[in-house]
CSV table of C-alpha atoms in Angstrom, one decimal:
chain,number,residue,atom,x,y,z
A,1,MET,CA,-0.1,0.0,-0.1
A,2,PRO,CA,1.8,3.2,-1.1
A,3,SER,CA,2.2,6.0,1.5
A,4,THR,CA,0.5,9.2,1.1
A,5,GLU,CA,3.9,10.8,0.3
A,6,LEU,CA,4.3,8.5,-2.7
A,7,LEU,CA,0.9,8.9,-4.1
A,8,PRO,CA,1.6,12.2,-5.9
A,9,LEU,CA,4.5,10.5,-7.7
A,10,LEU,CA,2.4,7.9,-9.2
A,11,PRO,CA,0.9,8.7,-12.6
A,12,PRO,CA,-2.8,9.2,-12.5
A,13,TRP,CA,-3.3,6.7,-15.3
A,14,LEU,CA,-1.3,3.8,-13.6
A,15,ALA,CA,-4.3,1.9,-12.3
A,16,MET,CA,-6.1,2.2,-15.6
A,17,ALA,CA,-3.1,1.1,-17.6
A,18,ALA,CA,-2.7,-2.0,-15.3
A,19,ALA,CA,-6.3,-2.9,-15.9
A,20,VAL,CA,-5.8,-2.5,-19.6
A,21,PHE,CA,-2.8,-4.8,-19.8
A,22,LEU,CA,-4.7,-7.4,-17.6
A,23,LEU,CA,-7.5,-7.4,-20.2
A,24,ALA,CA,-5.1,-7.3,-23.1
A,25,GLY,CA,-3.1,-10.2,-21.7
A,26,MET,CA,-6.2,-12.1,-21.2
A,27,VAL,CA,-7.2,-11.7,-24.9
A,28,LYS,CA,-3.8,-12.8,-26.0
A,29,GLY,CA,-4.0,-15.8,-23.7
A,30,VAL,CA,-7.3,-16.9,-25.3
A,31,VAL,CA,-6.7,-16.2,-29.0
A,32,GLY,CA,-2.9,-15.9,-29.3
A,33,LEU,CA,-2.9,-12.2,-30.3
A,34,GLY,CA,-4.4,-8.9,-29.6
A,35,LEU,CA,-2.3,-7.5,-26.7
A,36,PRO,CA,-0.9,-4.5,-28.6
A,37,THR,CA,-4.1,-4.0,-30.5
A,38,VAL,CA,-6.4,-4.0,-27.4
A,39,ALA,CA,-3.9,-2.1,-25.2
A,40,MET,CA,-3.2,0.6,-27.8
A,41,ALA,CA,-6.9,1.1,-28.5
A,42,LEU,CA,-7.8,1.5,-24.8
A,43,LEU,CA,-4.6,3.4,-23.7
A,44,ALA,CA,-5.2,6.0,-26.5
A,45,LEU,CA,-8.4,7.0,-24.8
A,46,ARG,CA,-6.3,8.4,-21.9
A,47,LEU,CA,-2.7,8.7,-23.1
A,48,VAL,CA,-1.1,10.2,-26.2
A,49,PRO,CA,-0.1,7.5,-28.7
A,50,ALA,CA,3.7,8.0,-28.2
A,51,GLU,CA,3.3,7.3,-24.4
A,52,ALA,CA,1.0,4.3,-25.0
A,53,ALA,CA,3.4,2.8,-27.4
A,54,ALA,CA,6.2,3.2,-25.0
A,55,LEU,CA,4.1,1.4,-22.3
A,56,LEU,CA,3.8,-1.5,-24.7
A,57,VAL,CA,7.4,-2.2,-25.2
A,58,VAL,CA,8.2,-4.5,-22.3
A,59,PRO,CA,4.9,-6.4,-21.9
A,60,SER,CA,4.6,-6.8,-25.6
A,61,LEU,CA,8.1,-8.0,-26.2
A,62,ALA,CA,8.1,-10.4,-23.2
A,63,THR,CA,4.8,-12.1,-24.0
A,64,ASN,CA,5.7,-12.3,-27.7
A,65,VAL,CA,9.0,-14.0,-27.2
A,66,TRP,CA,7.3,-16.5,-24.9
A,67,GLN,CA,5.0,-17.2,-27.7
A,68,THR,CA,7.8,-18.1,-30.1
A,69,ARG,CA,8.2,-21.4,-28.3
A,70,PRO,CA,9.2,-24.2,-29.1
A,71,TRP,CA,12.5,-22.6,-29.9
A,72,GLY,CA,13.8,-25.8,-31.5
A,73,THR,CA,11.5,-25.1,-34.6
A,74,LEU,CA,12.2,-21.4,-34.6
A,75,ARG,CA,15.2,-21.3,-37.0
A,76,PRO,CA,13.5,-22.8,-40.1
A,77,LEU,CA,10.4,-20.7,-39.5
A,78,GLY,CA,12.4,-17.6,-39.2
A,79,LYS,CA,14.2,-18.4,-42.4
A,80,ARG,CA,11.0,-18.7,-44.2
A,81,LEU,CA,9.7,-15.5,-42.8
A,82,ALA,CA,13.0,-13.5,-43.2
A,83,GLY,CA,11.5,-11.3,-46.0
A,84,LEU,CA,8.4,-10.4,-43.9
A,85,LEU,CA,10.5,-9.6,-40.8
A,86,LEU,CA,13.1,-7.5,-42.7
A,87,GLY,CA,10.2,-5.6,-44.3
A,88,VAL,CA,8.7,-4.9,-40.9
A,89,CYS,CA,12.0,-3.4,-39.7
A,90,ALA,CA,12.3,-1.2,-42.9
A,91,GLY,CA,8.8,-0.1,-42.9
A,92,THR,CA,8.8,0.7,-39.2
A,93,TRP,CA,12.0,2.8,-39.3
A,94,ALA,CA,11.0,4.5,-42.5
A,95,GLY,CA,7.7,5.3,-41.0
A,96,ALA,CA,9.2,6.7,-37.8
A,97,TRP,CA,11.6,8.9,-39.8
A,98,LEU,CA,8.9,10.2,-42.1
A,99,LEU,CA,6.1,10.5,-39.6
A,100,GLY,CA,7.8,10.9,-36.2
A,101,ALA,CA,6.0,9.6,-33.1
A,102,PRO,CA,2.4,8.5,-33.3
A,103,ALA,CA,0.5,11.7,-32.3
A,104,GLY,CA,-2.4,13.9,-33.2
A,105,ALA,CA,-5.9,13.3,-34.6
A,106,TRP,CA,-4.6,11.6,-37.8
A,107,ALA,CA,-2.9,8.9,-35.7
A,108,ARG,CA,-6.1,8.2,-33.8
A,109,VAL,CA,-8.0,7.9,-37.2
A,110,ALA,CA,-5.3,5.7,-38.7
A,111,LEU,CA,-5.5,3.4,-35.6
A,112,GLY,CA,-9.3,3.2,-35.9
A,113,MET,CA,-8.9,2.2,-39.6
A,114,ALA,CA,-6.4,-0.5,-38.7
A,115,LEU,CA,-8.8,-1.8,-36.1
A,116,ILE,CA,-11.7,-1.8,-38.4
A,117,GLY,CA,-9.7,-3.5,-41.2
A,118,TYR,CA,-8.5,-6.2,-39.0
A,119,ALA,CA,-11.9,-6.9,-37.4
A,120,LEU,CA,-13.6,-7.0,-40.8
A,121,TRP,CA,-11.0,-9.4,-42.1
A,122,SER,CA,-11.5,-11.7,-39.2
A,123,LEU,CA,-15.3,-11.6,-39.2
A,124,ALA,CA,-15.4,-12.2,-42.9
A,125,GLY,CA,-13.6,-15.6,-42.4
A,126,ALA,CA,-11.6,-15.0,-45.6
A,127,SER,CA,-9.0,-17.6,-46.2
A,128,PRO,CA,-6.8,-16.7,-49.2
A,129,HIS,CA,-3.7,-18.8,-50.1
A,130,VAL,CA,-0.3,-17.4,-50.9
A,131,PRO,CA,1.7,-19.7,-53.2
A,132,ARG,CA,5.3,-20.5,-52.1
A,133,ARG,CA,6.7,-18.8,-55.2
A,134,MET,CA,5.0,-15.5,-54.3
A,135,GLU,CA,6.4,-15.3,-50.7
A,136,ARG,CA,9.8,-13.9,-52.0
A,137,TRP,CA,8.2,-10.6,-53.0
A,138,LEU,CA,4.9,-10.6,-51.1
A,139,GLY,CA,6.5,-11.2,-47.7
A,140,PRO,CA,8.7,-8.1,-47.8
A,141,LEU,CA,5.8,-6.0,-49.1
A,142,ALA,CA,3.5,-7.2,-46.3
A,143,GLY,CA,6.2,-6.6,-43.8
A,144,ALA,CA,6.8,-3.1,-45.0
A,145,LEU,CA,3.2,-2.1,-44.9
A,146,THR,CA,2.9,-3.6,-41.4
A,147,GLY,CA,5.9,-1.7,-40.3
A,148,PHE,CA,4.5,1.6,-41.6
A,149,VAL,CA,1.2,1.0,-39.8
A,150,THR,CA,3.3,0.1,-36.8
A,151,ALA,CA,5.1,3.4,-36.9
A,152,ALA,CA,1.9,5.4,-37.4
A,153,THR,CA,-0.3,3.7,-34.8
A,154,GLY,CA,1.7,1.4,-32.6
A,155,VAL,CA,-0.3,-1.7,-33.8
A,156,PHE,CA,1.5,-4.4,-35.8
A,157,VAL,CA,-1.3,-6.8,-36.7
A,158,VAL,CA,-2.3,-5.6,-40.1
A,159,PRO,CA,-1.5,-6.9,-42.7
A,160,ALA,CA,1.0,-9.3,-41.1
A,161,VAL,CA,-1.6,-11.6,-39.5
A,162,PRO,CA,-3.7,-11.9,-42.7
A,163,TYR,CA,-0.5,-12.7,-44.6
A,164,LEU,CA,0.5,-15.4,-42.1
A,165,GLN,CA,-2.9,-16.9,-42.3
A,166,ALA,CA,-2.6,-17.1,-46.1
A,167,LEU,CA,0.6,-19.1,-45.7
A,168,GLY,CA,-1.4,-22.2,-44.7
A,169,LEU,CA,0.8,-22.9,-41.6
A,170,GLN,CA,-0.2,-25.5,-39.1
A,171,ARG,CA,-1.9,-24.2,-35.9
A,172,ASP,CA,1.2,-24.4,-33.7
A,173,ALA,CA,3.4,-23.0,-36.4
A,174,PHE,CA,1.0,-20.1,-37.0
A,175,VAL,CA,0.9,-19.1,-33.3
A,176,GLN,CA,4.7,-19.3,-33.3
A,177,ALA,CA,5.0,-17.2,-36.5
A,178,MET,CA,2.7,-14.5,-34.9
A,179,GLY,CA,5.0,-14.4,-31.8
A,180,LEU,CA,8.1,-14.1,-34.0
A,181,SER,CA,6.5,-11.3,-36.2
A,182,PHE,CA,5.2,-9.4,-33.1
A,183,SER,CA,8.6,-9.6,-31.3
A,184,VAL,CA,10.4,-8.2,-34.3
A,185,SER,CA,7.7,-5.4,-34.7
A,186,THR,CA,8.1,-4.6,-31.0
A,187,LEU,CA,11.9,-4.2,-31.2
A,188,ALA,CA,11.6,-2.2,-34.4
A,189,LEU,CA,9.1,0.1,-32.9
A,190,ALA,CA,11.3,0.7,-29.8
A,191,VAL,CA,14.3,1.5,-32.0
A,192,GLY,CA,12.2,3.8,-34.2
A,193,LEU,CA,10.8,5.7,-31.3
A,194,ALA,CA,14.3,6.0,-29.7
A,195,GLY,CA,15.8,7.1,-33.0
A,196,ASN,CA,13.5,10.2,-33.2
A,197,ALA,CA,13.7,10.9,-29.5
A,198,SER,CA,10.1,9.9,-29.0
A,199,LEU,CA,10.6,7.1,-26.5
A,200,PRO,CA,9.6,8.7,-23.1
A,201,VAL,CA,12.3,7.0,-20.6
A,202,ALA,CA,10.0,7.6,-17.7
A,203,THR,CA,7.1,5.9,-19.4
A,204,LEU,CA,9.4,3.1,-20.5
A,205,GLY,CA,10.2,2.6,-16.8
A,206,TRP,CA,6.5,2.1,-16.1
A,207,SER,CA,6.3,-0.4,-18.9
A,208,VAL,CA,8.3,-2.8,-16.8
A,209,LEU,CA,5.6,-2.7,-14.2
A,210,MET,CA,2.9,-3.5,-16.8
A,211,LEU,CA,4.6,-6.9,-17.5
A,212,ALA,CA,3.1,-8.3,-14.3
A,213,PRO,CA,-0.7,-7.6,-15.2
A,214,ALA,CA,0.0,-8.7,-18.7
A,215,LEU,CA,1.4,-12.0,-17.7
A,216,LEU,CA,-1.4,-12.5,-15.2
A,217,GLY,CA,-3.9,-11.8,-17.9
A,218,MET,CA,-2.2,-14.3,-20.3
A,219,ALA,CA,-2.5,-17.0,-17.4
A,220,LEU,CA,-6.2,-16.1,-16.9
A,221,GLY,CA,-6.7,-16.3,-20.7
A,222,GLY,CA,-5.1,-19.7,-20.9
A,223,TRP,CA,-7.5,-20.8,-18.2
A,224,LEU,CA,-10.5,-19.4,-20.1
A,225,ARG,CA,-9.4,-20.9,-23.3
A,226,ARG,CA,-9.7,-24.4,-21.9
A,227,ARG,CA,-13.3,-23.6,-20.8
A,228,LEU,CA,-14.8,-21.3,-23.4
A,229,SER,CA,-15.2,-21.5,-27.2
A,230,PRO,CA,-12.4,-19.6,-28.8
A,231,LEU,CA,-14.5,-19.1,-31.9
A,232,TRP,CA,-17.2,-17.2,-30.1
A,233,PHE,CA,-14.7,-15.3,-27.9
A,234,ARG,CA,-12.8,-14.2,-31.0
A,235,ARG,CA,-16.1,-13.1,-32.7
A,236,CYS,CA,-17.1,-11.0,-29.7
A,237,LEU,CA,-13.6,-9.5,-29.6
A,238,MET,CA,-13.6,-8.5,-33.2
A,239,VAL,CA,-17.0,-6.9,-32.9
A,240,GLY,CA,-15.7,-4.9,-29.9
A,241,LEU,CA,-12.6,-3.8,-32.0
A,242,LEU,CA,-14.9,-3.0,-34.8
A,243,LEU,CA,-17.0,-0.7,-32.6
A,244,LEU,CA,-14.0,0.9,-30.9
A,245,GLY,CA,-12.4,1.5,-34.3
A,246,SER,CA,-15.5,3.1,-35.7
A,247,HIS,CA,-15.6,5.4,-32.6
A,248,MET,CA,-12.1,6.5,-33.3
A,249,VAL,CA,-12.7,7.2,-37.1
A,250,LEU,CA,-16.1,8.9,-36.8
A,251,PRO,CA,-16.1,12.6,-35.7
C-alpha cells in the first residue's frame, strides 16, 4: 500500500493502464494475439499515442518472445519469414523517420482504420492462399506495410496476420509465427521511437511494471481458453474492436 507521500509521484493513469494490460493479456492468452491492439486502442483514450506505445514495449516483447516457443523449430520458420521480418523493420523505421512519433488526430483515425480493417477481415472468415513462389516478394511487401502501420499507430497486426494466415501454416506454427513477427515489430518500434527521441524514458520505466498484469492476464486467458469456445470469444472480440475503431474514425 503506497504511502500518502508516494501517491503524488504515481501517474494518474497507472491503475487504468494496469487494468488495460490485464485485459489485453487475457485476450492474448485466449486467441494468441491482440495484446498491442487492445492495449493501444484503450490506452489511446487516456494517453497520447507515443506514451501508449512506450508502455507497450516490455509487456509486448516479453509475451511475444514467450509465444515463439518451441524454440527448436524457430530457425526454419524464421528463415521462411525472413523477408516479412526485414520488411517490418524497414517499414517501421522509415515510418518513424517520415512520420515521427504517433501523435495527433490523424494517428487516432489511422489506428481506428487499422482496427476496423482487422476486425472485418477476421469476421469475414476469408482464407486466401499465398503460393510459395510469391512469398519472396509478397513477404517483404506485407512486412513493409505492417511496419508503416506500426510506426503510425503502434499496432502491428495488419497486414502481417492476414499474410501469415494465407501461408497455410499449421496451428502451432501459425501461433509461433505470430509471436516471431510481433517480437520483431516490438523491437523495431522501440528502435524507431528511440531514434527520433520519441521514447519517453519515464514511461518506459512504467512499462516494466505493466509486465506483471500482462502475464497474469495471459495466465487467466489460458484458463479461459480451456473452458470457453475460442471461436465465439474471437467473434465478440472482433465486434468490440470494430465498434471501438469506428468510434475513433467517426467525428
